Short mmCIF file of C-alpha atoms and ligand atoms in Angstrom, two decimals:
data_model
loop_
_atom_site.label_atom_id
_atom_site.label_comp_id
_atom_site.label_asym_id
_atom_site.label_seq_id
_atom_site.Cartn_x
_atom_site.Cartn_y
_atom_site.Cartn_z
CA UNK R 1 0.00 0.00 0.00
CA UNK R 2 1.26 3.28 -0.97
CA UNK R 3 -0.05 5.90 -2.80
CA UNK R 4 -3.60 4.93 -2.11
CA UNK R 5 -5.84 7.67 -0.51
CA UNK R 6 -7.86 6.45 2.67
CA UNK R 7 -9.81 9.61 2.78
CA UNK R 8 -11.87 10.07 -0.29
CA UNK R 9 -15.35 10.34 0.55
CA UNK R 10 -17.94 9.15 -1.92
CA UNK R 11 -15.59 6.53 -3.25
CA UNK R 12 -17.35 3.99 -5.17
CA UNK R 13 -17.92 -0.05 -3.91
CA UNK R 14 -14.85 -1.36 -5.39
CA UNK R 15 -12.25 1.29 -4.24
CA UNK R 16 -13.45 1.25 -0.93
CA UNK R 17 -13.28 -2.97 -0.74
CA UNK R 18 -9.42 -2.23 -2.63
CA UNK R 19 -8.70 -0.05 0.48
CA UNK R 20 -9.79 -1.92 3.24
CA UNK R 21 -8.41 -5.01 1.58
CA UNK R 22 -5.34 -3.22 1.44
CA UNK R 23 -4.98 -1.86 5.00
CA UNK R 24 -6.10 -5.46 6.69
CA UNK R 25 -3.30 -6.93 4.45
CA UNK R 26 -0.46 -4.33 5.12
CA UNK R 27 -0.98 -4.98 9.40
CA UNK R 28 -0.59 -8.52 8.59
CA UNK R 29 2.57 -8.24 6.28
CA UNK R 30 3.95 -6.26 9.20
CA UNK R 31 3.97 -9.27 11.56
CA UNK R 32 5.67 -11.49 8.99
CA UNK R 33 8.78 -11.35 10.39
CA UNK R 34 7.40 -12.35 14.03
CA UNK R 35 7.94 -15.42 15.56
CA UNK R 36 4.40 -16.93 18.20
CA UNK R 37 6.17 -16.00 21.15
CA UNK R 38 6.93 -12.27 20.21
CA UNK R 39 3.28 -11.68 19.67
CA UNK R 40 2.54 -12.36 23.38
CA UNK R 41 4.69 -9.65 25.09
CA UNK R 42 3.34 -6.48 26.25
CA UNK R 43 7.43 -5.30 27.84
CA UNK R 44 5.79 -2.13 29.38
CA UNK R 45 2.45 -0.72 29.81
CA UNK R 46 2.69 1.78 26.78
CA UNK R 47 3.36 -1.48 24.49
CA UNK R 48 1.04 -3.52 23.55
CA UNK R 49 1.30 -7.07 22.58
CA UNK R 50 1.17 -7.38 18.43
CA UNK R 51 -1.24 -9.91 18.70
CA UNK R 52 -3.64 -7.00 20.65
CA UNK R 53 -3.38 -4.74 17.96
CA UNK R 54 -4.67 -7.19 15.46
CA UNK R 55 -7.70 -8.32 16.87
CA UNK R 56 -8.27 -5.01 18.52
CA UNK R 57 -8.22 -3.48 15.00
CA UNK R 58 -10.28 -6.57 14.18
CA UNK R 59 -12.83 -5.61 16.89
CA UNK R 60 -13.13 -2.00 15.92
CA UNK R 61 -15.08 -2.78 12.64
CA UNK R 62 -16.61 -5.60 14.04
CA UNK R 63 -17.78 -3.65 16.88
CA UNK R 64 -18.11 0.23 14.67
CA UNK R 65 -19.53 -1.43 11.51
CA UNK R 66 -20.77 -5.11 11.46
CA UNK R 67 -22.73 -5.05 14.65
CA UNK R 68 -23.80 -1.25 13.88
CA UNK R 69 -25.01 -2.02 9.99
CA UNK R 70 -26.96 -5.39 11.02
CA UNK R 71 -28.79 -6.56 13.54
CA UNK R 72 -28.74 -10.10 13.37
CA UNK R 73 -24.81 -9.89 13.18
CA UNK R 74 -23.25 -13.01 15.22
CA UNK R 75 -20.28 -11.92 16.92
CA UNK R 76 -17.36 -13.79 16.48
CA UNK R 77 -16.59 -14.40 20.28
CA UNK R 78 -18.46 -13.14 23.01
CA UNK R 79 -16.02 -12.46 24.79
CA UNK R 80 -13.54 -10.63 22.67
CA UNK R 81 -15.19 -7.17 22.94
CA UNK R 82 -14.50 -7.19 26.36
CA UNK R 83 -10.54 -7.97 25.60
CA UNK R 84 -10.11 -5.85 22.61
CA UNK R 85 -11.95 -2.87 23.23
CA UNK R 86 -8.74 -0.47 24.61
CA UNK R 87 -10.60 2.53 26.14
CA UNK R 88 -14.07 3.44 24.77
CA UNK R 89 -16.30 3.49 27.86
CA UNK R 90 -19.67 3.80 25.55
CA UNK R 91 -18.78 0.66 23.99
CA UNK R 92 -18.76 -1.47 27.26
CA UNK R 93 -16.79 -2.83 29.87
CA UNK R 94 -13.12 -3.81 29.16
CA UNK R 95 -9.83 -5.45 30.21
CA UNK R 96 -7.38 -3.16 32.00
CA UNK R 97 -3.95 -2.05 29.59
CA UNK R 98 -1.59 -2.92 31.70
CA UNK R 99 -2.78 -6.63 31.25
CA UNK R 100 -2.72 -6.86 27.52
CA UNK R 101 0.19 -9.27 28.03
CA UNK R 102 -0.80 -11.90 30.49
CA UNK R 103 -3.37 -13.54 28.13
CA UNK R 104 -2.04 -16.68 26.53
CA UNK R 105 -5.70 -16.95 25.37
CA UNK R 106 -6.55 -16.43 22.77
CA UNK R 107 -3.93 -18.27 20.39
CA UNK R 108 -1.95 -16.36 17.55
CA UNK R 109 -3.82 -18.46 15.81
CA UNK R 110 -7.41 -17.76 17.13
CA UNK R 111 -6.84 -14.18 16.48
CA UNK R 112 -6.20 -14.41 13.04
CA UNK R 113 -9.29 -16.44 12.91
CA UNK R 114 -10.92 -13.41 14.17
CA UNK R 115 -9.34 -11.18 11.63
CA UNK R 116 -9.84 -13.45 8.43
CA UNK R 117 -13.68 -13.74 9.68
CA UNK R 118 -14.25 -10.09 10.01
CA UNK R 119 -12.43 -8.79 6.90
CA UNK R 120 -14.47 -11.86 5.23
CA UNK R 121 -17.43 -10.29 6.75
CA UNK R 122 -16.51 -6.42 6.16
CA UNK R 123 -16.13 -6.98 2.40
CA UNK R 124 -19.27 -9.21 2.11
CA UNK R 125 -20.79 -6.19 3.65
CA UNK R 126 -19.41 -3.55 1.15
CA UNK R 127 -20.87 -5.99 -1.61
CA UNK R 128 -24.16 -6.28 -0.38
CA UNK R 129 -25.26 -3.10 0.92
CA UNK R 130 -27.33 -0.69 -0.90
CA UNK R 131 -26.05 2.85 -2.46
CA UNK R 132 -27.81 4.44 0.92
CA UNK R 133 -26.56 2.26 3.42
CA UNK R 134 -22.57 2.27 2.06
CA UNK R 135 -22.86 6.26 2.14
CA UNK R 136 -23.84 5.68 5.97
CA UNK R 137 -21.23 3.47 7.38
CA UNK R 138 -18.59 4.75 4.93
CA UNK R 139 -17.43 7.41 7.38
CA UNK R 140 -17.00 4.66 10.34
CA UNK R 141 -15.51 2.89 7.54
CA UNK R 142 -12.94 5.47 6.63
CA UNK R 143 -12.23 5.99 10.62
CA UNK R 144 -11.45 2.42 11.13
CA UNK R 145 -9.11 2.42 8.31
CA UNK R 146 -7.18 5.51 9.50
CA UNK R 147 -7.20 3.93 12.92
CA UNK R 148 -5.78 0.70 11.73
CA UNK R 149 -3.05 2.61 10.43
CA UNK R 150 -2.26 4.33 13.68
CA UNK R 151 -1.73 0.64 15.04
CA UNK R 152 0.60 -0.41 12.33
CA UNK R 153 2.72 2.46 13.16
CA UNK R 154 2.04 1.22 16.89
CA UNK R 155 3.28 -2.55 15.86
CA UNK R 156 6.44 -1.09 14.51
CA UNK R 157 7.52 0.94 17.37
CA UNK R 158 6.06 -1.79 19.94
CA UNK R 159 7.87 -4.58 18.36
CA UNK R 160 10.51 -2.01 17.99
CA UNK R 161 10.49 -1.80 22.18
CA UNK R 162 9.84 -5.76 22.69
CA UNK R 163 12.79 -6.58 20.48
CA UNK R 164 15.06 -4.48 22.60
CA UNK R 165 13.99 -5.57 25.98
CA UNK R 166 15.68 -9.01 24.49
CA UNK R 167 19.32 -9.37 25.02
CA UNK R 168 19.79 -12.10 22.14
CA UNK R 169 19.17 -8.41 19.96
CA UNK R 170 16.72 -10.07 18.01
CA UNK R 171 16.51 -8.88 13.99
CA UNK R 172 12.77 -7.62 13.19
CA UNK R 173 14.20 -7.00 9.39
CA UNK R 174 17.76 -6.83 7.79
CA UNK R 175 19.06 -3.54 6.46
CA UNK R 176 21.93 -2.75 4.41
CA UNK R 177 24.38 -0.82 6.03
CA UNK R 178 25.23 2.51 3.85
CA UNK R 179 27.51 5.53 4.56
CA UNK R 180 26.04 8.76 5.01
CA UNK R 181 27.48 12.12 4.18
CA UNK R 182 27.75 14.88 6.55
CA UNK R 183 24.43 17.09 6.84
CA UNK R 184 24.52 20.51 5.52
CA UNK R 185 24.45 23.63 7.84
CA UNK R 186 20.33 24.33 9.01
CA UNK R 187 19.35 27.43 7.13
CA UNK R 188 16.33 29.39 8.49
CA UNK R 189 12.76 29.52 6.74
CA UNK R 190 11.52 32.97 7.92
CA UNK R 191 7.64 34.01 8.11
CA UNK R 192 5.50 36.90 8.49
CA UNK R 193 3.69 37.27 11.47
CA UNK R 194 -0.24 38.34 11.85
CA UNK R 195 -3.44 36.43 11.43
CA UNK R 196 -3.05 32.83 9.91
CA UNK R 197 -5.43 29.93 9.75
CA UNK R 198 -4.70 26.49 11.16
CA UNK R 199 -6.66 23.16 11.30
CA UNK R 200 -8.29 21.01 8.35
CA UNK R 201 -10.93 21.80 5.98
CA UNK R 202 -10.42 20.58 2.25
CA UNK R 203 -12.95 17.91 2.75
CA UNK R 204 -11.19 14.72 2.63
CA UNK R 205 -10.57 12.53 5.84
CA UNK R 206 -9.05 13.81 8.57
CA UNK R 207 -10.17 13.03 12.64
CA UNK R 208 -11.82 15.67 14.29
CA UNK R 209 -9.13 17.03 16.36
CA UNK R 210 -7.66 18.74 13.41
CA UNK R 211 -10.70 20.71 13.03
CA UNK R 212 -12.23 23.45 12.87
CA UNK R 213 -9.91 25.66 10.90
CA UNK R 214 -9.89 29.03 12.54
CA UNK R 215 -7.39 32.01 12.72
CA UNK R 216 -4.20 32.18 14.53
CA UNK R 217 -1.75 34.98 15.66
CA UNK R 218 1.45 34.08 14.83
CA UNK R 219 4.45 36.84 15.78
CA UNK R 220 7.50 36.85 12.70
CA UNK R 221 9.39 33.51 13.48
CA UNK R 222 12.00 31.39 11.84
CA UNK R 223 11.86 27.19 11.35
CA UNK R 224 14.65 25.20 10.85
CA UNK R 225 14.56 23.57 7.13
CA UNK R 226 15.94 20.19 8.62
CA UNK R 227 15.77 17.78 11.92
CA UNK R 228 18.05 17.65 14.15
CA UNK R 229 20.80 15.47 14.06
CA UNK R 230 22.39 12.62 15.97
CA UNK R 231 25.97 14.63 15.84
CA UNK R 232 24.29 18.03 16.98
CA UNK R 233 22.53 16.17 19.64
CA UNK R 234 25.96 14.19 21.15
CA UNK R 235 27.08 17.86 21.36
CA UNK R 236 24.69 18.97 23.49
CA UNK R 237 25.28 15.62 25.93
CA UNK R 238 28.70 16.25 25.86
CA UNK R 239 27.91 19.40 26.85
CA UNK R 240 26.58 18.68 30.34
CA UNK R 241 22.91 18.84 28.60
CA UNK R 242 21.76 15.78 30.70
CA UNK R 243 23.83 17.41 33.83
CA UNK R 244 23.05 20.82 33.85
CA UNK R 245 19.08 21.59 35.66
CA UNK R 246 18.96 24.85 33.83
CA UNK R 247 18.23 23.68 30.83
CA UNK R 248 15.41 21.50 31.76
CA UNK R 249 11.86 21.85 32.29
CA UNK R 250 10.99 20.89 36.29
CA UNK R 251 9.11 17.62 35.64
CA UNK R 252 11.85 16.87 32.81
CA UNK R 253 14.53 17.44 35.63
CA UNK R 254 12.60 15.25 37.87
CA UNK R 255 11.97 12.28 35.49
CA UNK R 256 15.36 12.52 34.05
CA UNK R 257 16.69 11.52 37.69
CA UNK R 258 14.04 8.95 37.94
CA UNK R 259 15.24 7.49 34.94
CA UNK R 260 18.67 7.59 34.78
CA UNK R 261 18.03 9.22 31.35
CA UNK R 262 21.73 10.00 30.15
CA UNK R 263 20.94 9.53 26.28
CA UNK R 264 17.57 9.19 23.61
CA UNK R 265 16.34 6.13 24.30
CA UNK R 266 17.80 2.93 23.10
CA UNK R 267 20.94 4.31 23.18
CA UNK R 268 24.19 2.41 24.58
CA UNK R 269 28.22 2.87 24.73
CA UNK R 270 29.93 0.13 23.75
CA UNK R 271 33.68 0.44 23.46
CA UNK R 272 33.51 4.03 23.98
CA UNK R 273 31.05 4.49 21.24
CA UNK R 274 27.40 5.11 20.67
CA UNK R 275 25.76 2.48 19.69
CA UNK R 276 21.80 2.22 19.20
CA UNK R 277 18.94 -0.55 19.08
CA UNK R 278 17.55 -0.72 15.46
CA UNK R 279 14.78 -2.76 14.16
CA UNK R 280 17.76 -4.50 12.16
CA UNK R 281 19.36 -5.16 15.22
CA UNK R 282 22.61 -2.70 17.38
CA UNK R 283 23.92 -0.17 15.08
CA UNK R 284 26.32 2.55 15.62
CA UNK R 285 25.14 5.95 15.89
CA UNK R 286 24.72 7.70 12.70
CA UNK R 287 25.55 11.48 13.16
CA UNK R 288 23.87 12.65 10.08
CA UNK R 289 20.58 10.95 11.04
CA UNK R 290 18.08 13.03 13.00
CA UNK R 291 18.26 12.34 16.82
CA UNK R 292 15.31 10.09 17.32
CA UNK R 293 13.47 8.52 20.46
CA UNK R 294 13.74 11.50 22.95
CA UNK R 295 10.94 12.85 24.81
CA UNK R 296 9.54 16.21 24.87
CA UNK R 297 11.76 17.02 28.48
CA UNK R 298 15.16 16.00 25.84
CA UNK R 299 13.45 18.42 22.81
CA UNK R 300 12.70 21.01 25.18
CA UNK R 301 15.98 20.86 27.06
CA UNK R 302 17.95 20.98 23.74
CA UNK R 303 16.71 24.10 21.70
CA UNK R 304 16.88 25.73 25.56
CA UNK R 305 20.98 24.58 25.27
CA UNK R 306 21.06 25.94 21.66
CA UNK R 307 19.40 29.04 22.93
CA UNK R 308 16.03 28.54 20.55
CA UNK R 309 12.98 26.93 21.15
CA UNK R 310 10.27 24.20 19.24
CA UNK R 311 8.23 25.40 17.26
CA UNK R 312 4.28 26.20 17.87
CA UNK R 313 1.96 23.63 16.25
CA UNK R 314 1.07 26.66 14.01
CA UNK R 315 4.16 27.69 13.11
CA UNK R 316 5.18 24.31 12.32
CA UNK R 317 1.88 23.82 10.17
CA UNK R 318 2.35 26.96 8.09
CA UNK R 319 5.60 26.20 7.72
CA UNK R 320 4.61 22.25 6.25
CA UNK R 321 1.45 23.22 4.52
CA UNK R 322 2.19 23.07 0.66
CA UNK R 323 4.81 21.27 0.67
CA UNK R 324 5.17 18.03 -1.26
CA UNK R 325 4.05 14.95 1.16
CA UNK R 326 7.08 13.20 0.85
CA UNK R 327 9.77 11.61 3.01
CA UNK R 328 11.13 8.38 4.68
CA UNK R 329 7.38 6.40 5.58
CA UNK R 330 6.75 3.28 6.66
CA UNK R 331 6.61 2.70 2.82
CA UNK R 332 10.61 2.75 2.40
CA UNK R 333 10.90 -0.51 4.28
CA UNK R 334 13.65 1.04 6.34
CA UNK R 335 11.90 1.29 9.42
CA UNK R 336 14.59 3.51 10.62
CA UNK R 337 15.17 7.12 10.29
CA UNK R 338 17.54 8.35 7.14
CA UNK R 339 19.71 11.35 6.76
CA UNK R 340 19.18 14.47 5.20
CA UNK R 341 18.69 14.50 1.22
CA UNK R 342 18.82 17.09 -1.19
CA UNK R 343 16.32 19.04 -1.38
CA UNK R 344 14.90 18.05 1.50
CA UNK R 345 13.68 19.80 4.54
CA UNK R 346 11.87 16.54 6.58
CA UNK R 347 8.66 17.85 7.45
CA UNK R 348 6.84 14.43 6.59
CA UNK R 349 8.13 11.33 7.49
CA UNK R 350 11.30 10.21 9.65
CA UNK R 351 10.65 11.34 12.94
CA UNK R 352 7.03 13.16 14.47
CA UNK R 353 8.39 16.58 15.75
CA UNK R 354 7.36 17.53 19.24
CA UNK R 355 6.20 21.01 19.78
CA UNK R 356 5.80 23.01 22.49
CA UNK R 357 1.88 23.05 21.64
CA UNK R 358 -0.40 21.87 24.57
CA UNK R 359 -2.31 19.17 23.24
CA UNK R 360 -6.02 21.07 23.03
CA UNK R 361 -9.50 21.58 21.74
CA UNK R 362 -9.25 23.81 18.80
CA UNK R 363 -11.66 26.61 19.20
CA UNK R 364 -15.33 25.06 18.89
CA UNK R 365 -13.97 21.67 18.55
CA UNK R 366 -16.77 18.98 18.67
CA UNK R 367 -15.86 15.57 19.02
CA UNK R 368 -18.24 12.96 16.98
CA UNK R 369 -21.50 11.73 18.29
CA UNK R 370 -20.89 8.20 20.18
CA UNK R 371 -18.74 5.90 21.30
CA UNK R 372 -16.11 7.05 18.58
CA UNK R 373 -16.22 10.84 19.75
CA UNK R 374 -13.83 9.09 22.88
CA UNK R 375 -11.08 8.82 19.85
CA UNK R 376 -9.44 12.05 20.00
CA UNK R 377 -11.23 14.52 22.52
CA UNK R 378 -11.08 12.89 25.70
CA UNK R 379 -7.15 12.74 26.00
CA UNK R 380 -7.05 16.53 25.35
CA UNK R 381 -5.10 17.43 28.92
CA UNK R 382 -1.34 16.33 29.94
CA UNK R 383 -0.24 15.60 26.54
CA UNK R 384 1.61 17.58 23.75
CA UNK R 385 1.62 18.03 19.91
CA UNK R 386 3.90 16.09 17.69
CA UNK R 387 3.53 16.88 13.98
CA UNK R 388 4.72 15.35 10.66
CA UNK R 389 4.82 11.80 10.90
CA UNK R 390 7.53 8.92 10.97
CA UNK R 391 9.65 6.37 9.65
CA UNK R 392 6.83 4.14 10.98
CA UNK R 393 3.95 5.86 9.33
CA UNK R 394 2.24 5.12 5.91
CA UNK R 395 2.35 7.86 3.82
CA UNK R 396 -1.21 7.73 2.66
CA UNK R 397 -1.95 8.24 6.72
CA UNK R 398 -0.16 11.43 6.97
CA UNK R 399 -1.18 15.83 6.39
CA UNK R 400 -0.25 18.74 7.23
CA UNK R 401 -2.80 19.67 9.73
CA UNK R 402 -2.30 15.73 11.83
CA UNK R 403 -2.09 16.20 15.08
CA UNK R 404 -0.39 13.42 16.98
CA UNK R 405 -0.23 13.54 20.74
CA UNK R 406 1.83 12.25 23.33
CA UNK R 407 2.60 12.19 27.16
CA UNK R 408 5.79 14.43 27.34
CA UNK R 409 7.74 11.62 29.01
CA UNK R 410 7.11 9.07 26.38
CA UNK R 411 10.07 8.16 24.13
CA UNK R 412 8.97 5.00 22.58
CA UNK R 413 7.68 6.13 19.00
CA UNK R 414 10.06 8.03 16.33
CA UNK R 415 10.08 11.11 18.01
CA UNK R 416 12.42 13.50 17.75
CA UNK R 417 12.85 17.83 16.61
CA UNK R 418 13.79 20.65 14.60
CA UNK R 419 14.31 24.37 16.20
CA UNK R 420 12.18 27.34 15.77
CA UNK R 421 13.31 31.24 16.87
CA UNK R 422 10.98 34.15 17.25
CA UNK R 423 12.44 36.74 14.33
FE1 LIG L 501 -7.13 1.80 18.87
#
């Protein structure tokens, strides 16, 4: 799957079968590589076992669309709602997080029972319908598409954690090992301050935190045209930057100490050298790839030491919006971050940029009726913005306006930065 569109509304019977086809396949080619037992683990609360995300993304549409569109509709267990719903309150009763990964229960094998009988029974569905009733559960449709998405970029970075919590290293995929060249100097993109809008509205897909577009002041600012690096970041470590309180935010103080953090995670010196856990096993540090798998506290604390800041979730959106929609995806296969190219400036794809953007309603935000308006709106306090996209996102997933959001402790997905200064 790659440059397929999941957000086209009106699509006709066959495109929207070719898409969903599509997505169910693309989870599954994702656990390929996975032996039984690595489907099991859930290594810490944030990750959850890759056998979880497919049948939860199995029970979303059987839950969202079967059981919605028909009444007789048999459920495949009756139990499985109750283990596969995460967190939606309105759709019942369900099994704490934490405990994803003490079920043996049901098999590898059950679950992809599960999955084989609901995409069976999705697509049978799409077939059948009439004109009217497609056109209603098309938008549930489109959501559980988009949210199946979200968990293959989940599978990468959980597998990604699981994998490293082994000390055998275990390989999730081979990759070629090529030299990089230095990265150029960062150059500044300047912009005008004043009124500017922000949020979605060309009428496509997108979830309805990105909405509604409305105005924004912006003051003049500048945005760096690239990440930053691996070598820019060692400076700052070398530097003090994990010794020095100054630079840090309290609670980013206070966690750093609770956490020993002294690098990005899944970082390690071996032999005097950096060395870093890859989803093709311990590599050494690349200095020309962008720093990757720090937490907002390490973003922060960095432009602080470099004397800028991160951008807004504004800035950052003027600054993306028009560009081409290109960069390293989940598509490339490399399910690592790459260095700089020409011509590049990494806005989409390689890492999701944290910002210093509270994660909030926009103004006269309304989440969607139901059970699926607890997607986005109800986790709108303690988190922040991360924009952009990663190595571990399919492009056809990704815009402009996405908002991703994220605890500012959490280090576990692509995350990583690029600077910003006020003008
Ligand atoms: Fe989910």
């Amino acid at each position: 799957m790659t440059s397929m569109t999941l957000g086209q509304p009106g699509r006709d019977r066959a495109s929207l079968a070719e898409a969903f086809r599509a997505v169910r396949a693309q989870t599954e080619k994702l656990c390929e590589p996975l032996e039984t037992e690595d489907y099991v683990i859930q290594s810490v609360s944030d990750v959850s076992p890759p056998k979880w995300h497919l049948a939860h993304t199995t029970w979303f549409f059987e839950h969202f669309v079967l059981a919605e569109a028909q009444a007789d509709y048999q459920r495949f267990h009756p139990m499985y709602a109750y283990l596969f719903n995460s967190y939606y309150n309105l759709a019942g009763e369900y099994h704490p997080r934490v405990k994803r990964g003490v079920l043996s229960r049901p098999t590898v094998a059950d679950i992809y029972k599960f999955r084989h009988h609901v995409t069976e029974k999705m697509l049978e569905l799409i077939d059948s319908v009439t004109d009217e009733e497609l056109a209603r559960i098309e938008p549930t449709l489109t959501i559980g598409l988009n949210h199946e998405q979200q968990h293959q970029e989940l599978l990468v970075t959980d597998i990604k954690h699981i994998l490293w919590c082994n000390p055998l290293e275990p390989v999730y995929r081979e990759r070629e090992h090529t030299p990089s060249q230095p990265v150029r100097p960062l150059r500044w993109l300047e912009f005008k301050g004043g009124l500017h809008e922000t949020g979605f509205d060309n009428g496509s897909f997108a979830f309805d935190n990105e909405s509604p577009r409305h105005p924004v002041f912006l003051n003049d600012f500048r945005i760096a045209d690239r990440l930053v690096t691996n070598a820019e970041y060692l400076a700052f470590m070398n530097d003090a930057g994990y010794q020095r309180s100054d630079l840090w935010l309290s609670d980013g103080w206070y966690t750093l100490n609770e956490q020993k953090w002294q690098s990005p995670l899944y970082w390690e010196q071996r032999g005097g050298e950096w060395w870093n856990f890859t989803l093709a096993g311990m590599r050494k540090v690349d200095p020309n790839e962008p720093v990757c798998h720090v937490s907002h506290y390490e973003a922060d604390a960095y432009a602080r030491w470099a004397g800028k800041r991160l951008p807004t979730e504004a800035e950052w959106e003027l600054a993306a919006a028009g560009r081409k929609l290109e960069g390293n995806f989940v598509d490339s296969g490399r399910y690592h971050v790459a260095p700089l190219s020409n011509g590049s400036s990494q806005f989409f794809g390689d890492v999701w940029e944290w910002t210093q953007s509270a994660y909030l309603p926009y103004p006269g935000f309304t989440p969607l009726p139901g059970a699926v308006g607890e997607y986005n709106g109800k986790f709108m306090s303690n988190q922040m913005v991360l924009r952009g996209g990663s190595c571990a996102t399919p492009l056809s997933h990704i815009r402009p306006t996405y908002r991703n959001f994220f605890q500012p402790y959490l280090r576990w997905q692509f995350m990583g930065l690029r600077l910003a200064e006020d003008a």
